[in-house]
Coordinates of C-alpha atoms and ligand atoms in Angstrom, one line a residue:
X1 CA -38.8 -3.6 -14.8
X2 CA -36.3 -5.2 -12.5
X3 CA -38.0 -8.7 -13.4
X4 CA -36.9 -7.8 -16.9
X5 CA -33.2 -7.0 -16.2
X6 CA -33.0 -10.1 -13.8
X7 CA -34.7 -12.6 -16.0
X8 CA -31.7 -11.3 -18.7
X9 CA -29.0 -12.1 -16.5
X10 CA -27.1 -15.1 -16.4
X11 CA -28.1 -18.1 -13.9
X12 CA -24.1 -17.7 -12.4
X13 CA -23.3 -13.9 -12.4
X14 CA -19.3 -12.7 -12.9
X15 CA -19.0 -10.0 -10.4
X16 CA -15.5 -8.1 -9.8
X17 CA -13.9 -6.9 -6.9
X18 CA -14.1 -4.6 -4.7
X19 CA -18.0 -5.6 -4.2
X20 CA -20.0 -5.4 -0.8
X21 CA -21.6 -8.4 0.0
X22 CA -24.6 -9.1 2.6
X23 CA -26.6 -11.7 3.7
X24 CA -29.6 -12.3 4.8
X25 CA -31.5 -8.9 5.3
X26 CA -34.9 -10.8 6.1
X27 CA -37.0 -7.8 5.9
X28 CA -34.8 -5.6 8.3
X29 CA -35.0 -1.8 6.9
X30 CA -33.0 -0.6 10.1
X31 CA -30.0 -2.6 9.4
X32 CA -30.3 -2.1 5.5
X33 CA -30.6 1.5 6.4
X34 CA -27.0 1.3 8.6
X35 CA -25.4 -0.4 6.0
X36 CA -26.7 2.5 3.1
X37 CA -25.4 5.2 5.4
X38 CA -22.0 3.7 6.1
X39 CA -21.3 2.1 2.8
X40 CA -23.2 3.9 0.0
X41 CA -24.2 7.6 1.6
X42 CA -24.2 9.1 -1.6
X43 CA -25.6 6.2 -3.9
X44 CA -24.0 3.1 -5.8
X45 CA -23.0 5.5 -8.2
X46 CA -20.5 7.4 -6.5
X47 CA -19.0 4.2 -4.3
X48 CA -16.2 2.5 -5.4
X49 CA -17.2 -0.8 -5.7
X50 CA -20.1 -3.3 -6.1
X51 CA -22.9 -4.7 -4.4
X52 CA -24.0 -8.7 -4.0
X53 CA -27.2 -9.8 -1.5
X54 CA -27.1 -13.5 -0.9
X55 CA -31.1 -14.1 -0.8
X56 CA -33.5 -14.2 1.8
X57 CA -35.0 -9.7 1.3
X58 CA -38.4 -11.2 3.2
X59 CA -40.1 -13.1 5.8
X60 CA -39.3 -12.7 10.2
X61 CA -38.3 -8.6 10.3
X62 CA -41.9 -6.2 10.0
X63 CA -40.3 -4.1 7.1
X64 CA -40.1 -7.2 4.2
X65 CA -42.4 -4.9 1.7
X66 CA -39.7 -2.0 1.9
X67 CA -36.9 -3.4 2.4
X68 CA -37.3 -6.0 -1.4
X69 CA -38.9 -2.7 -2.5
X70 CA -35.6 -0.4 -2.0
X71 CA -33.9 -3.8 -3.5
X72 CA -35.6 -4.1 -6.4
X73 CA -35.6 -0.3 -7.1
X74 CA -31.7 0.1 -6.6
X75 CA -31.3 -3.3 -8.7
X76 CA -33.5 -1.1 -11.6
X77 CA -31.4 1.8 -11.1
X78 CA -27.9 0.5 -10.8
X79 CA -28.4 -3.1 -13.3
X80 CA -24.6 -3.4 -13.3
X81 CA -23.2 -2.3 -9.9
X82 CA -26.1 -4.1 -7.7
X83 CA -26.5 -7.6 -7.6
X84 CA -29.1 -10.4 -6.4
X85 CA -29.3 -14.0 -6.0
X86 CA -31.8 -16.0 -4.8
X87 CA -32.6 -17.3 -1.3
X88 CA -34.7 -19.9 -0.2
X89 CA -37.0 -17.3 1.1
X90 CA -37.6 -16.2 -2.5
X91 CA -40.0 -18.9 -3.0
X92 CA -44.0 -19.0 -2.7
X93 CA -44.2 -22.0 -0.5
X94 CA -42.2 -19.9 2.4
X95 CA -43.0 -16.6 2.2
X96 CA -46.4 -17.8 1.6
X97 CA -46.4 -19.5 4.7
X98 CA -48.5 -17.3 7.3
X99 CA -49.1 -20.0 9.5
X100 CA -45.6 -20.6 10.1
X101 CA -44.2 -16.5 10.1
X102 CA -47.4 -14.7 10.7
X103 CA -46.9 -11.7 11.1
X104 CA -43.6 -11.7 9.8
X105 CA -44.7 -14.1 6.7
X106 CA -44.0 -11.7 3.4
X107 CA -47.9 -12.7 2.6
X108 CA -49.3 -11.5 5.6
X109 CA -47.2 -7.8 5.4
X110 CA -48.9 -7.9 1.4
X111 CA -52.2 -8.5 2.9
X112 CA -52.1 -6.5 5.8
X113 CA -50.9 -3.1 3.5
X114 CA -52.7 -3.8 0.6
X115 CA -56.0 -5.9 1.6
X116 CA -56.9 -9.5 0.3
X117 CA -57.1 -8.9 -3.3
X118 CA -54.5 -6.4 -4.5
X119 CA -52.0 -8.3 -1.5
X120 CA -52.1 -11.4 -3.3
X121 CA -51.6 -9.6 -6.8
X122 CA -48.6 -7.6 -5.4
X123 CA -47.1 -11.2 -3.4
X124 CA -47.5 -13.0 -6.8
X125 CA -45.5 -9.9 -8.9
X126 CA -42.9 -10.0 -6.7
X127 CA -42.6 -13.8 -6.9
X128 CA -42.6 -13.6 -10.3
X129 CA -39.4 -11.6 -10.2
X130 CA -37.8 -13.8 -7.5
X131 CA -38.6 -16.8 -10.0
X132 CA -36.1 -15.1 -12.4
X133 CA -33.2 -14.8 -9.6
X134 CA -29.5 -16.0 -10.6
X135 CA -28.8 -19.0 -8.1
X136 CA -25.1 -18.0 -7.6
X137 CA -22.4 -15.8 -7.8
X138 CA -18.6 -15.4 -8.4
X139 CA -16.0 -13.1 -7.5
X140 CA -12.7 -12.4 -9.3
X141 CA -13.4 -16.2 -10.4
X142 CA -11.8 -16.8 -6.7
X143 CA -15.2 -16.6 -4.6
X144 CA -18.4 -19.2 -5.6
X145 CA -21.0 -17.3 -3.6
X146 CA -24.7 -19.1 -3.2
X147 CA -27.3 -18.5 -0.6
X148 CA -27.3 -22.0 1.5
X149 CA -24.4 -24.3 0.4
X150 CA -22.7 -26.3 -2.7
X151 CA -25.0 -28.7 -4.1
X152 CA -23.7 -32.6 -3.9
X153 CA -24.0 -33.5 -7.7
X154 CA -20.9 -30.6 -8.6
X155 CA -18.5 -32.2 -5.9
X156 CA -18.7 -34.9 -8.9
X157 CA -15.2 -35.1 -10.7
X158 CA -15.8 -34.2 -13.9
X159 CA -18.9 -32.0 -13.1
X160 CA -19.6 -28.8 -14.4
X161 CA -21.2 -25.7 -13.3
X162 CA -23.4 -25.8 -16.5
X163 CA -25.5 -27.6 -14.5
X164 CA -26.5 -24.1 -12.8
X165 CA -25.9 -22.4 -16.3
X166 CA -28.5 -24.2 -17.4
X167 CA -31.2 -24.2 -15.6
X168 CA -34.7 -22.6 -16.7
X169 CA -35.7 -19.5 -16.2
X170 CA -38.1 -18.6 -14.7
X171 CA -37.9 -21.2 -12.2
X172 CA -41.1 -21.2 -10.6
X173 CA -40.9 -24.6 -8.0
X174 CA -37.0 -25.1 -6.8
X175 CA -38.0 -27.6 -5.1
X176 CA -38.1 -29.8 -8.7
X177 CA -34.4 -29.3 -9.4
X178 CA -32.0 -31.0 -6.8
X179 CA -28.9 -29.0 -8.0
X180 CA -30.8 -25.5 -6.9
X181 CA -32.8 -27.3 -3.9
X182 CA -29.5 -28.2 -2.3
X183 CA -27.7 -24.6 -3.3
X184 CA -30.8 -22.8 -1.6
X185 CA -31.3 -24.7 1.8
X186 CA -28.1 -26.4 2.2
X187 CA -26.1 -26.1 5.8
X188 CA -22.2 -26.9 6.7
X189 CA -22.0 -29.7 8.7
X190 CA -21.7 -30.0 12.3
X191 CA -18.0 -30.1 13.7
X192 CA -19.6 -33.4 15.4
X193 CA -20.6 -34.9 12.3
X194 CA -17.0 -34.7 11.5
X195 CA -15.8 -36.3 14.2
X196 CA -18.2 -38.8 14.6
X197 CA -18.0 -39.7 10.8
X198 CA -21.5 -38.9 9.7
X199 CA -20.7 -38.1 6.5
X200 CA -20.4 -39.8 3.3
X201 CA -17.2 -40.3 1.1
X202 CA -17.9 -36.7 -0.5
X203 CA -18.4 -35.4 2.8
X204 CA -22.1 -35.0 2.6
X205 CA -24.7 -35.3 5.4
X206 CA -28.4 -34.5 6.7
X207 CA -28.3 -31.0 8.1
X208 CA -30.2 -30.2 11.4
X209 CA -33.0 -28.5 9.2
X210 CA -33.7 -32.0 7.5
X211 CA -31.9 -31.1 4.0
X212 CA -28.6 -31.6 2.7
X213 CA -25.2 -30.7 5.0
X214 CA -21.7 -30.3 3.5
X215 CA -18.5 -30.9 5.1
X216 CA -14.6 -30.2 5.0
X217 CA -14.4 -33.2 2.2
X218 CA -17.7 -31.4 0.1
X219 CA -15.4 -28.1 0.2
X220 CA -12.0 -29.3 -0.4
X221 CA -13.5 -31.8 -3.7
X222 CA -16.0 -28.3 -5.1
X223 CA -12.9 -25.8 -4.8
X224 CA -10.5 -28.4 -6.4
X225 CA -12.9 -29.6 -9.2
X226 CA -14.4 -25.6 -10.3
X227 CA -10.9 -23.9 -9.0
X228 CA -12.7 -21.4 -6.9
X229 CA -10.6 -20.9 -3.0
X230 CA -13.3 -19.3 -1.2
X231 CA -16.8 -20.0 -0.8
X232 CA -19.4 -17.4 0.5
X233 CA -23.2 -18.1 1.9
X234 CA -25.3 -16.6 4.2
X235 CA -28.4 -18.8 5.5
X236 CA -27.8 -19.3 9.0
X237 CA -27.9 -16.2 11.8
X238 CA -24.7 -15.2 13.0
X239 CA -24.6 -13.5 16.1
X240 CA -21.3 -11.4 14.8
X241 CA -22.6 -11.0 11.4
X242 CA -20.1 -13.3 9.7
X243 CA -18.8 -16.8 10.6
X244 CA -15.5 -18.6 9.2
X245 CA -15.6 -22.2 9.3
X246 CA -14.0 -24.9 7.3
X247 CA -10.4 -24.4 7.5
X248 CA -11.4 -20.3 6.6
X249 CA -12.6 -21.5 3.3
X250 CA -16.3 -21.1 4.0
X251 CA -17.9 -17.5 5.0
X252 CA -21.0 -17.0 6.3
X253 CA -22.4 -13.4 5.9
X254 CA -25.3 -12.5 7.7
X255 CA -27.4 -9.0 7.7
X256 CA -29.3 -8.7 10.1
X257 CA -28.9 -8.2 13.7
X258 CA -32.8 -9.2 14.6
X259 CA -35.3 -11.6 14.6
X260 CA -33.2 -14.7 15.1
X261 CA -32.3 -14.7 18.6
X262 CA -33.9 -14.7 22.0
X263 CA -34.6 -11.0 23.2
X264 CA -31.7 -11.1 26.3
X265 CA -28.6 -11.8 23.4
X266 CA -26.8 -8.8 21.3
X267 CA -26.3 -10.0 17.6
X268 CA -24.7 -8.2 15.3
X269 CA -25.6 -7.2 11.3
X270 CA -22.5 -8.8 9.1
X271 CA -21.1 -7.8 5.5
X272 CA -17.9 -8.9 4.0
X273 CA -16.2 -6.1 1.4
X274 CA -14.1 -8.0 -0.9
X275 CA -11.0 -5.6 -2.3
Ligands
LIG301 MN1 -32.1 -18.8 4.1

């Protein structure tokens, strides 16, 4: 059902203020369940305001089968007050990575609830659904929210965000389309790359991760060009939950407070309510 509603949806969804809006949860049901009780106690319904997830439900916290299950079931129950779009954890070849997660790989938790056979066939529903995911976001037609960062080719002048309008859906293999790769895995740059003028004329880079990194130019040429002021991505742990960089015109919104750093620092769960 919910991969029904989502595949229906357009690839850029038009949300309106006030709307909720949370990061990474990365399979962490105690933090989702802090943020239910202080935000939506009695249901979406009866809250004033909407609700966007940045990507990345699964893979690192223990809980990633209830945690995309309570997700997907809200998403069924509330199709125009709860909103997804994809991370780059919504994709086979890393939440089918056991080697890598093990015990916190999505597969493994499918596997290790459900057995070999019926895990896989659960893993690949839910895939199926995250194939249909919208890549991005707006808010108020002020905010451009995406999961990792702005993808190079829209910092074009000239460019437009047809390029994510269009693309196919499902979308089984991300990796295939550059546009979405970079919008899924992208990182800010470094305040050292800056400085030390590592960047190209558009103010792109190589991120510590190995993929594409954007800097102050990237923003300033995306926000001018598309005439958004604000843009919103999650991605990258925050140890307070949300992170303002780039001249305040870059949020990062992160949602959960495990799993990310060593055992001896506090982090905090973030969310940002736009109003
Ligand atoms: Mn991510």
């Amino acid at each position: 059902e919910v991969h029904r509603i989502t595949a229906g949806e357009p690839r850029i969804l038009e949300t309106r203020s006030p709307v909720y809006v949370l990061g990474d949860v990365h399979g962490n049901l105690n933090d989702l369940e802090f943020f239910r009780k202080s935000f939506w106690p009695l249901g979406p319904e009866v809250t004033a305001g909407d609700f966007l997830f940045l990507g990345d439900f699964v893979d690192r916290g223990r809980d990633s089968i209830a945690v995309v299950s309570y997700i997907m079931s809200m998403k069924v129950l509330h199709p125009n007050k709860w909103w997804m779009i994809r991370g780059n954890h919504e994709t086979r070849e890393v939440n089918g990575n056991m080697e890598h997660y093990m015990e916190g790989s999505f597969l493994s938790q499918c596997i290790a609830l459900f057995g070999d056979t019926d895990g896989y066939a659960v893993w690949e529903a839910v895939n199926n659904f995250f194939d249909t995911l919208p890549l991005a976001a707006t808010i108020d037609d002020t905010i451009f929210c995406v999961h990792g960062g702005i993808p190079r080719e829209l910092c074009r002048r000239g460019s437009s965000l047809d390029l994510i309008r269009n693309v196919e859906c499902p979308l089984r293999s991300v990796q295939t389309n550059e546009v979405v790769y970079e919008m899924l895995w992208s990182d800010p740059s470094l305040p050292e790359q800056e400085q030390n003028d590592e960047l190209d004329d558009s103010g792109f880079g190589v991120s510590a991760r190995g993929c594409t990194c954007f800097g102050e130019k990237s923003i300033d040429l995306f926000l001018d060009i598309h005439r958004f002021k604000h843009v919103f991505r999650g991605h990258e742990a925050q140890q307070s939950g949300v992170g303002v960089s780039k001249s305040a015109r870059l949020t990062t919104i992160f949602s959960t407070s495990k799993d990310h750093f060593s055992a001896d620092v506090t982090a905090t769960c973030g969310c940002v309510l736009v109003d």
